[in-house]
Amino acid sequence: MRFDVLTLFPEMFPGYLGQSLLKKAIDRNLVDVHVHNIRDWATGLHRQVDDRPFGGGPGMVLKVEPVVESVRAVCRKDTRQARVVLLTPRGRRFDQPYVERLSGSDRVVLVCGRYEGFDQRIIDILEPAELSIGDYVLNGGEVAAMVVIDAVIRLLPGVLGDEQSSVDDSFSSGNRLLECAQYTRPREYRGYSVPDVLLSGDHQAIAQWRKEQSFRRTRQRRADLLGHTAVNKEHIDESGTDEASRKG
Ligand code: ADE
């Protein structure tokens, strides 16, 4: 899968691209990420990429020519059909179903906004998907683009060691529950101990405990997700504890 990122701050990306799972995926040719500077397509003495909004108002607006020309030029760099995505707080909310949708594409072109937004003609001409990663305003779309790449590559075959791990992720299709509490060694730390059931070796009891934990957590924190879940609420034992039991 190929990603192209168009940004005014390409230097923000190498650190992120050089780390961890993404680096491994790139090294193994499962993913290709190309970062481009929109300013390279700006013309004029000052290579201006933004300007004041017509009609007045605060801030600057990204100009139509450099953005449209850069996206078109980048799309031509590969024969595969590209899905063009603009990162903007006024976009559709980016969620796991959308991650799954994007992971089925061969190519995604991510355009990072800055300043007060994009000249509307960019959207009229390119007809991109407009995506927001949440109801807050970032200084630009770069971090949002990293979020999109990070979430999508997890779903690509061969990227995660254990194929099952992304299937079990919270929010993936077929799992609309938050993940349950997890523990590793030591069994006890400063009076906080691991729940006995996890040490019992009883796989059925462990599975039931985890299901209950997930359900309880989801109900407390994200009750909105329960409208979608197939979990049989009758099976949830209301008396279980939520976190590690504290001794003494
Ligand atoms: N740019 C600024 N804020 C953003 C957000 N919440 N999502 C995507 N792009 C953005």
Coordinates of C-alpha atoms and ligand atoms in Angstrom, one line a residue:
M1 CA 0.0 0.0 0.0
R2 CA 1.3 3.5 -0.9
F3 CA 0.7 6.7 1.1
D4 CA 1.6 10.1 -0.2
V5 CA 1.6 12.9 2.3
L6 CA 1.4 16.6 1.1
T7 CA 2.4 19.0 3.8
L8 CA 4.1 22.4 4.4
F9 CA 6.1 20.7 7.1
P10 CA 7.7 17.5 5.6
E11 CA 10.4 17.6 8.3
M12 CA 7.8 16.5 10.9
F13 CA 7.6 13.0 9.3
P14 CA 11.0 11.2 9.2
G15 CA 11.0 10.7 13.0
Y16 CA 7.6 9.0 13.0
L17 CA 8.3 7.0 9.8
G18 CA 11.6 5.7 11.2
Q19 CA 10.1 4.0 14.3
S20 CA 8.6 0.8 15.4
L21 CA 5.9 -1.0 13.4
L22 CA 5.8 1.4 10.6
K23 CA 9.6 1.2 10.0
K24 CA 9.3 -2.6 9.9
A25 CA 6.4 -2.4 7.5
I26 CA 8.4 0.0 5.2
D27 CA 11.5 -2.1 5.4
R28 CA 9.5 -5.2 4.5
N29 CA 8.0 -3.3 1.5
L30 CA 4.5 -3.8 2.9
V31 CA 4.0 0.0 3.0
D32 CA 5.5 2.9 1.1
V33 CA 5.2 6.4 2.4
H34 CA 6.3 9.4 0.3
V35 CA 6.3 12.9 1.8
H36 CA 6.0 16.0 -0.4
N37 CA 6.3 19.7 0.3
I38 CA 3.3 21.6 -1.1
R39 CA 5.6 24.7 -1.4
D40 CA 7.5 22.9 -4.2
W41 CA 4.4 23.6 -6.4
A42 CA 4.0 27.2 -5.3
T43 CA 4.9 29.9 -7.9
G44 CA 6.1 33.5 -7.7
L45 CA 9.0 35.1 -6.1
H46 CA 7.9 34.2 -2.5
R47 CA 6.4 30.8 -3.3
Q48 CA 3.4 31.8 -1.4
V49 CA 1.1 28.9 -0.3
D50 CA -1.5 30.9 1.7
D51 CA -3.2 34.2 1.5
R52 CA -5.8 36.4 3.4
P53 CA -9.4 35.3 3.1
F54 CA -11.7 37.2 0.7
G55 CA -14.4 39.0 2.7
G56 CA -12.0 39.5 5.6
G57 CA -11.5 37.6 8.8
P58 CA -8.6 36.2 10.8
G59 CA -5.9 33.9 9.7
M60 CA -4.7 32.7 6.3
V61 CA -6.2 30.3 3.8
L62 CA -4.3 27.7 1.8
K63 CA -4.2 28.7 -1.9
V64 CA -5.9 26.7 -4.6
E65 CA -3.1 26.5 -7.2
P66 CA -0.2 24.9 -5.2
V67 CA -2.5 22.4 -3.4
V68 CA -4.4 21.3 -6.6
E69 CA -1.2 21.1 -8.7
S70 CA 0.7 19.2 -6.0
V71 CA -2.1 16.6 -5.6
R72 CA -2.4 16.1 -9.3
A73 CA 1.4 15.8 -9.8
V74 CA 1.6 13.3 -6.9
C75 CA -1.3 11.2 -8.2
R76 CA 0.5 10.9 -11.5
K77 CA 3.5 9.4 -9.8
D78 CA 1.9 6.0 -9.6
T79 CA -0.6 4.2 -11.9
R80 CA -2.7 2.9 -9.0
Q81 CA -5.9 4.8 -8.4
A82 CA -5.4 7.1 -5.4
R83 CA -8.0 8.0 -2.7
V84 CA -7.4 11.7 -1.9
V85 CA -8.1 12.6 1.8
L86 CA -7.9 16.1 3.3
L87 CA -7.2 16.3 7.0
T88 CA -9.4 19.0 8.5
P89 CA -11.4 19.5 11.7
R90 CA -14.5 20.0 9.6
G91 CA -14.3 16.6 8.0
R92 CA -16.2 13.4 8.7
R93 CA -15.0 11.7 12.0
F94 CA -12.2 9.2 11.4
D95 CA -13.3 5.9 13.0
Q96 CA -12.4 2.2 12.9
P97 CA -14.9 1.4 10.0
Y98 CA -13.2 4.1 8.0
V99 CA -9.8 2.7 8.9
E100 CA -11.0 -0.6 7.6
R101 CA -12.3 1.0 4.4
L102 CA -9.0 2.8 3.8
S103 CA -7.0 -0.3 4.4
G104 CA -8.6 -1.8 1.3
S105 CA -7.1 0.9 -0.9
D106 CA -3.9 0.5 -2.8
R107 CA -3.1 4.2 -2.5
V108 CA -4.0 7.0 -0.2
V109 CA -3.0 10.7 -0.7
L110 CA -3.2 12.6 2.5
V111 CA -3.3 16.4 2.3
C112 CA -2.5 18.3 5.5
G113 CA -4.1 21.6 6.1
R114 CA -2.6 24.6 8.0
Y115 CA -3.8 28.0 8.9
E116 CA -7.6 28.7 8.7
G117 CA -8.3 26.0 6.1
F118 CA -8.4 25.3 2.4
D119 CA -9.7 27.5 -0.4
Q120 CA -13.1 25.8 -1.1
R121 CA -12.1 25.3 -4.8
I122 CA -9.6 22.8 -3.7
I123 CA -12.4 20.7 -2.4
D124 CA -14.7 21.4 -5.4
I125 CA -12.0 20.4 -7.9
L126 CA -10.3 17.4 -6.2
E127 CA -13.5 16.1 -4.5
P128 CA -11.5 14.5 -1.7
A129 CA -12.8 12.8 1.4
E130 CA -12.5 15.3 4.3
L131 CA -11.5 13.6 7.6
S132 CA -11.3 14.8 11.1
I133 CA -9.5 12.7 13.8
G134 CA -11.7 14.3 16.6
D135 CA -13.6 17.2 17.9
Y136 CA -10.6 19.4 18.6
V137 CA -8.5 21.7 16.5
L138 CA -4.9 20.9 15.9
N139 CA -2.3 23.3 14.5
G140 CA -2.4 21.4 11.3
G141 CA -3.2 18.1 9.6
E142 CA 0.3 16.5 10.0
V143 CA -0.4 14.7 13.3
A144 CA -3.8 13.6 11.9
A145 CA -2.1 12.2 8.8
M146 CA 0.2 10.2 11.1
V147 CA -2.8 8.9 13.0
V148 CA -4.5 7.8 9.8
I149 CA -1.3 6.0 8.6
D150 CA -0.8 4.4 12.0
A151 CA -4.3 3.1 12.2
V152 CA -4.5 1.8 8.7
I153 CA -1.2 -0.1 8.5
R154 CA -2.1 -2.2 11.6
L155 CA -4.8 -3.8 9.4
L156 CA -2.5 -4.7 6.5
P157 CA -1.7 -8.4 6.2
G158 CA 1.7 -9.2 7.6
V159 CA 2.3 -5.9 9.5
L160 CA 1.3 -7.2 12.9
G161 CA 3.1 -10.3 14.1
D162 CA -0.1 -11.9 15.3
E163 CA -2.9 -11.5 12.7
Q164 CA -5.5 -11.9 15.4
S165 CA -4.3 -8.8 17.4
S166 CA -6.0 -6.3 15.2
V167 CA -9.2 -8.3 14.9
D168 CA -9.5 -8.1 18.7
D169 CA -8.9 -4.3 18.8
S170 CA -11.6 -2.2 20.4
F171 CA -13.8 -0.7 17.7
S172 CA -13.0 -3.3 15.0
S173 CA -16.0 -4.8 13.2
G174 CA -17.5 -7.5 15.4
N175 CA -15.9 -6.0 18.5
R176 CA -17.5 -2.8 19.8
L177 CA -16.3 -3.1 23.4
L178 CA -13.3 -1.4 25.1
E179 CA -10.5 -3.7 25.9
C180 CA -10.4 -5.3 29.4
A181 CA -7.7 -4.7 32.0
Q182 CA -4.4 -6.6 31.3
Y183 CA -1.7 -7.6 33.7
T184 CA 1.8 -8.9 33.5
R185 CA 4.5 -9.8 36.1
P186 CA 5.0 -9.1 39.0
R187 CA 1.9 -10.6 40.6
E188 CA 2.0 -8.0 43.3
Y189 CA 3.3 -4.4 43.3
R190 CA 3.0 -2.0 46.2
G191 CA -0.1 -3.8 47.4
Y192 CA -1.8 -3.9 44.0
S193 CA -2.3 -7.5 43.0
V194 CA -3.4 -9.3 39.8
P195 CA -7.0 -10.7 40.0
D196 CA -6.9 -14.3 41.1
V197 CA -8.9 -15.5 38.1
L198 CA -6.1 -14.6 35.7
L199 CA -3.8 -16.9 37.7
S200 CA -6.3 -19.7 37.9
G201 CA -5.5 -21.5 34.6
D202 CA -9.3 -21.8 34.1
H203 CA -9.5 -20.6 30.5
Q204 CA -13.3 -20.4 30.5
A205 CA -13.4 -18.4 33.7
I206 CA -10.7 -16.1 32.3
A207 CA -12.7 -15.5 29.1
Q208 CA -15.8 -14.8 31.0
W209 CA -14.0 -12.4 33.4
R210 CA -12.5 -10.5 30.4
K211 CA -15.9 -10.3 28.7
E212 CA -17.4 -8.9 31.9
Q213 CA -14.6 -6.4 32.3
S214 CA -14.9 -5.2 28.7
F215 CA -18.6 -4.8 29.0
R216 CA -18.5 -2.9 32.4
R217 CA -15.7 -0.6 31.2
T218 CA -17.6 0.2 28.0
R219 CA -20.8 0.9 29.9
Q220 CA -19.0 3.2 32.2
R221 CA -16.9 5.1 29.7
R222 CA -18.5 4.7 26.3
A223 CA -22.2 3.6 26.7
D224 CA -22.8 4.9 23.1
L225 CA -20.9 1.9 21.8
L226 CA -23.3 -0.6 23.4
G227 CA -26.0 0.1 20.9
H228 CA -23.9 -1.8 18.3
T229 CA -22.6 -4.7 20.3
A230 CA -23.7 -8.2 20.0
V231 CA -22.7 -9.1 23.6
N232 CA -25.3 -10.9 25.6
K233 CA -25.8 -8.5 28.5
E234 CA -27.6 -11.3 30.5
H235 CA -24.3 -13.1 30.9
I236 CA -22.6 -10.2 32.7
D237 CA -22.0 -10.8 36.4
E238 CA -22.7 -7.5 38.1
S239 CA -20.7 -8.4 41.2
G240 CA -17.2 -8.6 39.6
T241 CA -14.6 -6.0 40.4
D242 CA -13.3 -3.6 37.8
E243 CA -9.6 -3.1 38.6
A244 CA -6.9 -5.0 40.5
S245 CA -7.9 -5.6 44.1
R246 CA -5.9 -3.6 46.6
K247 CA -4.4 -5.4 49.6
G248 CA -4.2 -3.9 53.0
Ligands
ADE1 N1 -6.4 19.7 11.4 C1 -6.7 20.5 12.5 N2 -7.4 19.8 13.4 C2 -7.7 18.6 12.8 C3 -8.5 17.5 13.2 N3 -9.1 17.5 14.4 N4 -8.5 16.4 12.4 C4 -7.9 16.4 11.2 N5 -7.2 17.5 10.8 C5 -7.1 18.5 11.6

